[in-house]
């Protein structure tokens, strides 16, 4: 088992290294975010412990870049802050779990064992429909390799469609996924956002991948060859 610890506080880093080594891990240390990012992309780790507050590149940015680069080693974020917003942004950035300082080694090892059990099946994946590719962790969309800028709502709407290619999704279902359950506004908002999406993912590429199913909702057309691409 190999672990990477990215932590700028020397004392904390030393404690973690010793504790992990006692549990049988081989441990690499980085005290700068950029060094940590480099090590994590060059090597294969069974777990990466990321301090949130680092002098150059913070833990969330490192996590996001790793996921964008296709590195799916389990990431445990260590933080002194316990705000809900941090927790949410950590998980949005593709972190697997979260530990608030100060913590006990017993708690740390319990979390590490849980991460180990979770295995590769839980790794988020990139969604592909034809030449449309969406990375939930990296929050990026490309069509035939061309990056497409989407707003948060457009992104969420497209992600929902791409998770169910070929299925008709009703306006109600789309609203529940993209807005929230409490939204009781006009369901025309879906039509408006579908129009925005078409202008970004279809029109510039001469496509018509988002189909209107009269009286029902919308469907993202499954293009031939999707199933042949397992990535
Ligand atoms: Ca720190």
Short mmCIF file of C-alpha atoms and ligand atoms in Angstrom, two decimals:
data_model
loop_
_atom_site.label_atom_id
_atom_site.label_comp_id
_atom_site.label_asym_id
_atom_site.label_seq_id
_atom_site.Cartn_x
_atom_site.Cartn_y
_atom_site.Cartn_z
CA UNK A 1 0.00 0.00 0.00
CA UNK A 2 1.35 3.33 -1.04
CA UNK A 3 0.18 6.68 0.32
CA UNK A 4 0.87 10.28 -0.63
CA UNK A 5 0.57 12.96 2.04
CA UNK A 6 0.37 16.56 0.84
CA UNK A 7 0.71 18.73 3.94
CA UNK A 8 2.72 21.89 4.55
CA UNK A 9 2.83 21.67 8.34
CA UNK A 10 6.02 19.74 9.02
CA UNK A 11 4.88 18.40 12.38
CA UNK A 12 1.55 17.15 11.03
CA UNK A 13 3.21 15.65 7.97
CA UNK A 14 5.70 13.80 10.16
CA UNK A 15 2.94 12.44 12.41
CA UNK A 16 0.94 11.23 9.43
CA UNK A 17 3.98 9.61 7.83
CA UNK A 18 4.89 7.75 11.00
CA UNK A 19 1.31 6.69 11.69
CA UNK A 20 0.76 5.43 8.15
CA UNK A 21 4.09 3.61 8.11
CA UNK A 22 3.10 1.82 11.31
CA UNK A 23 0.00 0.61 9.45
CA UNK A 24 2.20 -0.77 6.69
CA UNK A 25 2.00 2.03 4.13
CA UNK A 26 4.93 3.28 2.07
CA UNK A 27 4.58 7.07 2.38
CA UNK A 28 5.65 9.93 0.13
CA UNK A 29 5.46 13.47 1.48
CA UNK A 30 4.95 16.74 -0.37
CA UNK A 31 4.82 20.09 1.41
CA UNK A 32 3.76 22.04 -1.67
CA UNK A 33 0.59 21.55 -3.69
CA UNK A 34 2.40 21.53 -7.01
CA UNK A 35 4.84 18.86 -5.82
CA UNK A 36 1.91 16.81 -4.58
CA UNK A 37 0.11 17.14 -7.89
CA UNK A 38 3.23 16.06 -9.77
CA UNK A 39 3.85 13.05 -7.51
CA UNK A 40 0.21 11.98 -7.73
CA UNK A 41 0.19 12.08 -11.52
CA UNK A 42 3.57 10.35 -11.86
CA UNK A 43 2.93 7.54 -9.35
CA UNK A 44 0.10 5.25 -8.47
CA UNK A 45 -1.12 5.64 -4.87
CA UNK A 46 -3.61 3.58 -2.93
CA UNK A 47 -4.63 6.72 -1.09
CA UNK A 48 -3.87 10.43 -1.24
CA UNK A 49 -4.22 12.61 1.85
CA UNK A 50 -4.62 16.23 0.88
CA UNK A 51 -4.42 19.14 3.27
CA UNK A 52 -6.94 21.77 2.20
CA UNK A 53 -4.88 24.85 3.01
CA UNK A 54 -1.55 24.83 1.21
CA UNK A 55 0.63 27.81 0.32
CA UNK A 56 0.54 27.44 -3.46
CA UNK A 57 -2.21 25.19 -4.78
CA UNK A 58 -5.02 24.25 -2.37
CA UNK A 59 -6.27 20.73 -1.81
CA UNK A 60 -9.48 21.24 -3.78
CA UNK A 61 -7.60 22.48 -6.84
CA UNK A 62 -5.24 19.52 -6.64
CA UNK A 63 -8.12 17.10 -6.34
CA UNK A 64 -9.95 18.63 -9.29
CA UNK A 65 -6.83 18.54 -11.47
CA UNK A 66 -6.14 14.93 -10.57
CA UNK A 67 -9.65 13.88 -11.53
CA UNK A 68 -9.38 15.86 -14.77
CA UNK A 69 -6.15 14.02 -15.49
CA UNK A 70 -7.92 10.70 -14.96
CA UNK A 71 -6.24 9.90 -11.63
CA UNK A 72 -8.82 8.09 -9.49
CA UNK A 73 -6.80 7.20 -6.40
CA UNK A 74 -9.01 7.66 -3.33
CA UNK A 75 -8.57 11.18 -1.95
CA UNK A 76 -9.09 12.04 1.68
CA UNK A 77 -9.19 15.78 2.34
CA UNK A 78 -7.78 16.99 5.65
CA UNK A 79 -9.01 20.29 6.88
CA UNK A 80 -9.16 22.47 9.93
CA UNK A 81 -12.38 23.96 8.70
CA UNK A 82 -15.69 22.29 9.27
CA UNK A 83 -18.01 24.36 7.13
CA UNK A 84 -20.66 22.61 5.10
CA UNK A 85 -19.63 24.60 2.07
CA UNK A 86 -16.09 23.15 2.23
CA UNK A 87 -17.45 19.67 2.50
CA UNK A 88 -19.67 20.14 -0.51
CA UNK A 89 -16.93 21.72 -2.61
CA UNK A 90 -14.52 18.94 -1.60
CA UNK A 91 -16.91 16.28 -2.77
CA UNK A 92 -17.71 18.31 -5.91
CA UNK A 93 -14.00 18.41 -6.66
CA UNK A 94 -13.97 14.62 -6.67
CA UNK A 95 -12.72 13.91 -3.14
CA UNK A 96 -13.86 10.62 -1.60
CA UNK A 97 -13.95 11.64 2.02
CA UNK A 98 -13.20 14.34 4.44
CA UNK A 99 -11.52 14.49 7.83
CA UNK A 100 -11.58 17.51 10.12
CA UNK A 101 -8.50 18.37 12.15
CA UNK A 102 -7.78 17.50 14.85
CA UNK A 103 -8.53 13.83 14.31
CA UNK A 104 -7.38 10.61 15.96
CA UNK A 105 -5.38 8.00 14.11
CA UNK A 106 -8.14 5.51 14.92
CA UNK A 107 -10.56 7.70 12.98
CA UNK A 108 -8.10 8.20 10.11
CA UNK A 109 -7.49 4.48 9.72
CA UNK A 110 -11.20 3.71 9.90
CA UNK A 111 -11.73 6.12 7.00
CA UNK A 112 -8.83 4.63 5.04
CA UNK A 113 -10.22 1.12 5.46
CA UNK A 114 -13.62 2.32 4.27
CA UNK A 115 -12.03 3.92 1.19
CA UNK A 116 -10.13 0.71 0.47
CA UNK A 117 -13.34 -1.30 0.59
CA UNK A 118 -15.10 1.03 -1.80
CA UNK A 119 -12.79 -0.02 -4.61
CA UNK A 120 -12.67 1.00 -8.21
CA UNK A 121 -16.37 0.53 -8.97
CA UNK A 122 -17.27 3.73 -7.17
CA UNK A 123 -14.91 5.88 -9.26
CA UNK A 124 -16.81 8.53 -11.12
CA UNK A 125 -16.48 8.15 -14.80
CA UNK A 126 -16.57 10.27 -17.87
CA UNK A 127 -19.90 10.25 -19.68
CA UNK A 128 -19.84 9.79 -23.44
CA UNK A 129 -22.65 9.98 -25.93
CA UNK A 130 -21.26 9.85 -29.44
CA UNK A 131 -18.50 12.46 -29.59
CA UNK A 132 -19.99 14.39 -26.68
CA UNK A 133 -17.93 13.90 -23.51
CA UNK A 134 -18.77 15.18 -20.05
CA UNK A 135 -16.54 14.91 -17.00
CA UNK A 136 -18.65 15.22 -13.81
CA UNK A 137 -15.59 15.64 -11.59
CA UNK A 138 -13.72 17.99 -13.90
CA UNK A 139 -16.94 19.82 -14.84
CA UNK A 140 -15.87 19.88 -18.46
CA UNK A 141 -17.71 19.20 -21.69
CA UNK A 142 -16.27 18.60 -25.12
CA UNK A 143 -17.79 17.80 -28.51
CA UNK A 144 -15.38 16.10 -30.92
CA UNK A 145 -12.54 17.36 -28.74
CA UNK A 146 -13.72 20.98 -28.74
CA UNK A 147 -14.27 22.44 -25.26
CA UNK A 148 -17.75 23.84 -24.62
CA UNK A 149 -18.42 26.43 -21.92
CA UNK A 150 -21.63 25.77 -20.01
CA UNK A 151 -23.25 27.49 -17.05
CA UNK A 152 -23.86 25.41 -13.92
CA UNK A 153 -27.53 24.83 -14.81
CA UNK A 154 -26.76 23.93 -18.42
CA UNK A 155 -24.09 21.54 -17.21
CA UNK A 156 -26.45 19.86 -14.74
CA UNK A 157 -29.14 19.54 -17.41
CA UNK A 158 -26.74 18.00 -19.91
CA UNK A 159 -25.34 15.65 -17.27
CA UNK A 160 -28.85 14.44 -16.51
CA UNK A 161 -29.54 13.82 -20.21
CA UNK A 162 -26.19 12.09 -20.70
CA UNK A 163 -26.80 9.75 -17.77
CA UNK A 164 -29.90 8.48 -19.56
CA UNK A 165 -29.11 8.50 -23.28
CA UNK A 166 -32.02 7.38 -25.42
CA UNK A 167 -34.56 7.79 -22.60
CA UNK A 168 -37.33 10.34 -22.69
CA UNK A 169 -36.94 12.62 -19.68
CA UNK A 170 -40.00 14.59 -18.66
CA UNK A 171 -39.79 18.26 -17.78
CA UNK A 172 -40.72 17.39 -14.21
CA UNK A 173 -37.88 14.92 -13.92
CA UNK A 174 -35.40 17.35 -15.39
CA UNK A 175 -36.54 20.10 -13.03
CA UNK A 176 -36.16 17.78 -10.03
CA UNK A 177 -32.64 16.91 -11.04
CA UNK A 178 -31.41 20.27 -12.14
CA UNK A 179 -33.30 22.79 -10.09
CA UNK A 180 -34.58 21.24 -6.89
CA UNK A 181 -37.60 19.52 -5.47
CA UNK A 182 -38.92 22.76 -4.03
CA UNK A 183 -38.92 24.50 -7.41
CA UNK A 184 -42.50 25.30 -8.28
CA UNK A 185 -41.93 27.80 -11.02
CA UNK A 186 -42.85 27.48 -14.66
CA UNK A 187 -41.72 24.24 -16.30
CA UNK A 188 -40.97 26.35 -19.37
CA UNK A 189 -37.62 26.99 -17.70
CA UNK A 190 -36.57 23.56 -19.00
CA UNK A 191 -37.44 24.55 -22.57
CA UNK A 192 -35.43 27.73 -22.19
CA UNK A 193 -32.36 25.85 -20.95
CA UNK A 194 -32.73 23.14 -23.58
CA UNK A 195 -32.59 25.94 -26.15
CA UNK A 196 -29.39 27.32 -24.57
CA UNK A 197 -27.88 23.84 -24.60
CA UNK A 198 -28.74 23.26 -28.25
CA UNK A 199 -27.06 26.53 -29.13
CA UNK A 200 -23.88 25.31 -27.46
CA UNK A 201 -23.64 21.57 -27.99
CA UNK A 202 -25.55 21.07 -31.24
CA UNK A 203 -25.81 24.08 -33.51
CA UNK A 204 -22.10 24.94 -33.85
CA UNK A 205 -21.45 21.30 -34.77
CA UNK A 206 -24.36 20.84 -37.17
CA UNK A 207 -26.03 18.33 -34.84
CA UNK A 208 -29.51 17.76 -33.51
CA UNK A 209 -28.79 15.45 -30.62
CA UNK A 210 -31.43 16.77 -28.22
CA UNK A 211 -34.77 15.60 -29.49
CA UNK A 212 -38.11 17.09 -28.42
CA UNK A 213 -40.61 14.34 -27.72
CA UNK A 214 -43.95 16.06 -28.14
CA UNK A 215 -46.12 15.92 -25.05
CA UNK A 216 -43.44 14.11 -23.04
CA UNK A 217 -40.11 15.84 -22.74
CA UNK A 218 -36.64 15.50 -24.17
CA UNK A 219 -34.35 12.73 -25.27
CA UNK A 220 -30.64 12.72 -25.98
CA UNK A 221 -30.11 10.61 -29.08
CA UNK A 222 -27.82 7.70 -28.62
CA UNK A 223 -25.47 7.72 -31.54
CA UNK A 224 -24.09 4.54 -33.04
CA UNK A 225 -20.79 3.36 -31.63
CA UNK A 226 -21.43 4.52 -28.04
CA UNK A 227 -21.52 1.02 -26.62
CA UNK A 228 -18.25 0.16 -28.33
CA UNK A 229 -16.40 2.78 -26.31
CA UNK A 230 -15.98 1.45 -22.79
CA UNK A 231 -13.98 4.38 -21.43
CA1 LIG B 1 -1.88 23.54 5.73
#
